[in-house]
Coordinates of N, CA and C in Angstrom, one line a residue:
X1 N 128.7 208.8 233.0 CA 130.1 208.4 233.2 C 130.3 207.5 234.4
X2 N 129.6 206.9 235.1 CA 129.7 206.6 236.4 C 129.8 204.9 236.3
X3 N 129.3 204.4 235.5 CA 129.1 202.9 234.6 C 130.5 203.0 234.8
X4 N 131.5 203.9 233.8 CA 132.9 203.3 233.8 C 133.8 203.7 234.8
X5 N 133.1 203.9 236.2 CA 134.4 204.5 237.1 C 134.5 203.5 237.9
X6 N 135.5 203.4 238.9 CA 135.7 201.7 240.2 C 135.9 202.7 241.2
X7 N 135.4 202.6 242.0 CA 135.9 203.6 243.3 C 136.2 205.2 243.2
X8 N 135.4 205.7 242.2 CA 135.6 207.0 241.8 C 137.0 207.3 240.9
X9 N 137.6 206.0 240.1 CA 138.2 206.1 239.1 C 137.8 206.0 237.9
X10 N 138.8 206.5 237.0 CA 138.1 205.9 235.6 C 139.2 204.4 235.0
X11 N 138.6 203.8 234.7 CA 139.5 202.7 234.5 C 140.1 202.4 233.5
X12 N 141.2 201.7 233.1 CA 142.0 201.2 232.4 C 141.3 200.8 231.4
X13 N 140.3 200.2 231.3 CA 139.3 199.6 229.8 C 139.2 200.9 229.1
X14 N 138.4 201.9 230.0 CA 137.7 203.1 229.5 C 139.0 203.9 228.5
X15 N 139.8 204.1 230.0 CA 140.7 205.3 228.9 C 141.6 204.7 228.0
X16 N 141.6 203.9 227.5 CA 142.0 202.7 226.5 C 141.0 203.0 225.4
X17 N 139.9 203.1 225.4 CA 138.8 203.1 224.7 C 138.8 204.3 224.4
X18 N 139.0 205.8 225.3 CA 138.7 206.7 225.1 C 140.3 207.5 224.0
X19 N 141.3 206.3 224.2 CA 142.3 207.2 223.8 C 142.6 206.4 222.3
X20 N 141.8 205.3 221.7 CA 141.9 204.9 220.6 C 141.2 205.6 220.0
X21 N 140.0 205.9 220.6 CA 139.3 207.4 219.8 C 140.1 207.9 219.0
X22 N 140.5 208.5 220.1 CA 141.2 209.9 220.1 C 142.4 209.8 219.4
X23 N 143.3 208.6 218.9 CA 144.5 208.0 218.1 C 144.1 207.7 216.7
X24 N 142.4 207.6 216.3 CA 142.2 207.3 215.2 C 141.8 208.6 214.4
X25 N 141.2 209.7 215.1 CA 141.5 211.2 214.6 C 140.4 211.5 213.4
X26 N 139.2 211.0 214.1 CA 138.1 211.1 213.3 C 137.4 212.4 214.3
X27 N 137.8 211.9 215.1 CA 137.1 213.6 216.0 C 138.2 214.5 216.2
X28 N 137.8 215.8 216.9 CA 138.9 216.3 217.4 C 139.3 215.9 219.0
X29 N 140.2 216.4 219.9 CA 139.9 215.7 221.2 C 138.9 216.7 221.8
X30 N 138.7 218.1 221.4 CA 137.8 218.4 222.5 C 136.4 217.5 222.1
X31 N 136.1 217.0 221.2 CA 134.9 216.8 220.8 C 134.5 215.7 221.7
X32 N 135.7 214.8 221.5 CA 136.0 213.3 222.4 C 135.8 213.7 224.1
X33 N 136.6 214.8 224.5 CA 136.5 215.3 226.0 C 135.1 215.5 226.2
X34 N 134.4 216.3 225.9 CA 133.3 216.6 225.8 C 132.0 215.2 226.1
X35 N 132.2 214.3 224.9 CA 131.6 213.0 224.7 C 131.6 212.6 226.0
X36 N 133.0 212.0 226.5 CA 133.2 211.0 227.3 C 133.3 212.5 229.4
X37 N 133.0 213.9 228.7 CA 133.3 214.2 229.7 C 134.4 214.3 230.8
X38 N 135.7 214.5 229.9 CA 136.8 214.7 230.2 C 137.6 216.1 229.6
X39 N 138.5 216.3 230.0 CA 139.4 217.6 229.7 C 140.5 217.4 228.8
X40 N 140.7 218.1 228.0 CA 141.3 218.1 226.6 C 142.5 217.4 227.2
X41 N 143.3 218.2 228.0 CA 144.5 218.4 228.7 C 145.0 217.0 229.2
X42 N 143.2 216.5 230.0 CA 143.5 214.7 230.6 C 143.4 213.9 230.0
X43 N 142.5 214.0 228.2 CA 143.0 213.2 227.0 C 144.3 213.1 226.5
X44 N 144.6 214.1 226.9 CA 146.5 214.6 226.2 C 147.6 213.8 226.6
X45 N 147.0 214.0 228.2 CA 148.5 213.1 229.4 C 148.0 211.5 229.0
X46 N 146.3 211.0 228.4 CA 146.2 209.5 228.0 C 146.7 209.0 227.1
X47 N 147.0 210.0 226.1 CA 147.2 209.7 225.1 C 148.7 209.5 225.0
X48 N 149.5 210.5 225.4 CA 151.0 210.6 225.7 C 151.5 209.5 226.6
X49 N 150.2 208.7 227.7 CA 151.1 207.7 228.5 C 151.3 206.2 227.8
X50 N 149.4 206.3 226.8 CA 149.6 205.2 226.3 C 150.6 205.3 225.2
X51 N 150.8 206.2 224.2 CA 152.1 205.8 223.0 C 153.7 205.6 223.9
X52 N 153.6 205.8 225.1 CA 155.1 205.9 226.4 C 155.1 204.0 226.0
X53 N 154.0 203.4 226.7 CA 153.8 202.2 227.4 C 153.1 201.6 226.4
X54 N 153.2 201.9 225.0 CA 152.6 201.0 223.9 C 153.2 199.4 223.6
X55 N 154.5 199.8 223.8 CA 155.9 198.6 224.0 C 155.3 197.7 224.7
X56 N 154.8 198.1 225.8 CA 154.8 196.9 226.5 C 154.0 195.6 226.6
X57 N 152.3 196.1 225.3 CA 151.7 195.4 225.1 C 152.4 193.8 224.4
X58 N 153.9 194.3 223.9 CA 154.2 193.0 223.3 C 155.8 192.5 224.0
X59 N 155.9 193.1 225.0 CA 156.8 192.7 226.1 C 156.7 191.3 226.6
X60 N 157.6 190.7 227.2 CA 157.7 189.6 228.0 C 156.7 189.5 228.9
X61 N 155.2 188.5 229.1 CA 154.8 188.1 230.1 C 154.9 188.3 231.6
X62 N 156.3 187.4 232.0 CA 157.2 187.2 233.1 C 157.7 188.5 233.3
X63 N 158.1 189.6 232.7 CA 158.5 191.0 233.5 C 157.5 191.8 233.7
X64 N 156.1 191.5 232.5 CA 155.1 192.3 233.1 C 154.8 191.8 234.6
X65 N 154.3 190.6 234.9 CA 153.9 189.8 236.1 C 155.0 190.8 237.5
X66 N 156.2 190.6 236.9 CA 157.2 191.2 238.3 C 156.8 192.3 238.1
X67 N 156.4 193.7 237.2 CA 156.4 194.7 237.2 C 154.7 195.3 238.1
X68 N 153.8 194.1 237.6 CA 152.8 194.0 238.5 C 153.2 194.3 240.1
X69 N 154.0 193.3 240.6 CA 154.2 192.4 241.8 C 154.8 193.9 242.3
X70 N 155.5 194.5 241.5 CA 156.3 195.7 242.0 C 155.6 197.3 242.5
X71 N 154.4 196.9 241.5 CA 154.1 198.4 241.6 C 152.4 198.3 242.8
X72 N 152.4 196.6 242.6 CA 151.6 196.3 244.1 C 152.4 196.5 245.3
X73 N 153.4 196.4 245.7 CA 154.4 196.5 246.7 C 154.5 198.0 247.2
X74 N 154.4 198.7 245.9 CA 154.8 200.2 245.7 C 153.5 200.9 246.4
X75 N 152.3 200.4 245.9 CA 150.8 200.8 246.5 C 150.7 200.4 248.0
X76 N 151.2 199.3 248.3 CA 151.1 198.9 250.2 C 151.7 199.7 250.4
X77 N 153.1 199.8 250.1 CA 154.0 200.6 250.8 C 153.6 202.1 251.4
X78 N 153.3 202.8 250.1 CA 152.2 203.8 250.1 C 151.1 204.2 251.0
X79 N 149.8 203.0 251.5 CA 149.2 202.9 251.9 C 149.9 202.9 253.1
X80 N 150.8 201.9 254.0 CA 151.4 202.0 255.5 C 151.8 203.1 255.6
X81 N 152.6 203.7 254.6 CA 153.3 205.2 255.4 C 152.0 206.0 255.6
X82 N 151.4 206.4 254.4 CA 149.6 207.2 255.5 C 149.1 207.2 256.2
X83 N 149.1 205.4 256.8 CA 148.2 204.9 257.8 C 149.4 205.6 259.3
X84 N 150.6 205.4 258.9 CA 151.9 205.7 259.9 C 151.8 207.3 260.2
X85 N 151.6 208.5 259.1 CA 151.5 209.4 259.4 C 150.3 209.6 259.9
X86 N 149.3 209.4 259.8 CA 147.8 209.7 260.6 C 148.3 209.4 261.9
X87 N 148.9 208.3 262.1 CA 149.0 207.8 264.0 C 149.7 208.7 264.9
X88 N 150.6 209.1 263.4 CA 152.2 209.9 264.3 C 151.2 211.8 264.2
X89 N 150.0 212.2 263.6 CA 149.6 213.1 263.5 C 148.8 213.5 264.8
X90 N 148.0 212.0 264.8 CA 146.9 211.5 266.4 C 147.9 211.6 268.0
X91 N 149.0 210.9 267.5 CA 150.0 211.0 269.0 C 150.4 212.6 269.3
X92 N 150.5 213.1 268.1 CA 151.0 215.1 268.4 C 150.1 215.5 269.2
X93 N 149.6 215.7 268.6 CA 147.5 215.9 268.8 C 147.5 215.7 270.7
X94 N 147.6 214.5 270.7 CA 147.1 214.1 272.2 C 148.2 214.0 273.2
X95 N 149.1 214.2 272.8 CA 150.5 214.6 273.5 C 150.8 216.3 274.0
X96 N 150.2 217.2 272.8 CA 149.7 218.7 272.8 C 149.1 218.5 273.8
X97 N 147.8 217.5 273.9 CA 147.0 218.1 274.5 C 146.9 217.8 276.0
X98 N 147.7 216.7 276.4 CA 148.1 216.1 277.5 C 149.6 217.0 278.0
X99 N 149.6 217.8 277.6 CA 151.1 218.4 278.0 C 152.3 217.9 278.1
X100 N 152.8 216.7 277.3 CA 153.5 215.5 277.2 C 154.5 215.9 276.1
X101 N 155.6 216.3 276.5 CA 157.1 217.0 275.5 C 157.2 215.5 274.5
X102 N 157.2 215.8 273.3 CA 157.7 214.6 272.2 C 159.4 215.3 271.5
X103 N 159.8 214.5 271.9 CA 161.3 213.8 271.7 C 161.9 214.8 270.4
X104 N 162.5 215.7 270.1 CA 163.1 216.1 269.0 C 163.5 215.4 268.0
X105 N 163.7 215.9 266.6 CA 164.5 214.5 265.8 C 165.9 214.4 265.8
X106 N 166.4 213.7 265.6 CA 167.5 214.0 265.9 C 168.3 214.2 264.3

C-alpha cells in the first residue's frame, strides 16, 4: 500500500480507484477492503463522499478554482492557529516555570 500514500496519506487517485471498484459491485466491499487493505467502514465514508461530490465533476471550472483557493486558505489558516497554540503552550510552560503570573482572559 505504500506506492499509493503521499506523506502517509492515501490519495485522491487511489480512493477514486478504490471506490469505482467498489461502485461497480463485482466484489463485495469487504473483499475490496481487504485487497486494497482498508476497512469496510472507510470504503463506506468513500464511497458516500464521492456520490456527495459526484456533481462537481461537471461543475463550473472557475468555482472549482475559487473552491480550491478556499479550502487552501482554510488549510494555512489551520496550520497558523497550531503553530500559535504550540507557542502559547511553550510560553505557559516557561512562565510556570519561571514563576511569572500570565494575565487572566478576560
Amino acid at each position: 500500500m505504500n506506492t499509493q500514500t503521499t506523506r502517509g496519506k492515501l490519495t485522491p487517485e487511489f480512493k477514486a480507484k478504490v471506490v469505482i471498484e467498489a461502485l461497480r459491485e463485482q466484489s463485495t466491499l469487504v473483499d475490496i477492503g481487504k485487497k486494497y487493505e482498508i476497512t469496510q467502514a472507510q470504503l463506506s465514508r468513500w464511497k458516500k463522499e464521492f456520490l456527495a461530490n459526484a456533481a462537481a465533476a461537471f461543475g463550473d471550472p472557475e468555482q472549482q478554482q475559487e473552491m480550491k483557493k478556499l479550502e487552501a486558505e482554510r488549510d494555512s489558516c489551520h496550520r497558523k492557529i497550531g503553530e500559535l497554540e504550540m507557542e502559547l503552550d511553550f510560553a505557559k510552560r516557561v512562565s510556570k516555570a519561571l514563576g511569572i503570573p500570565i494575565p487572566a482572559k478576560d
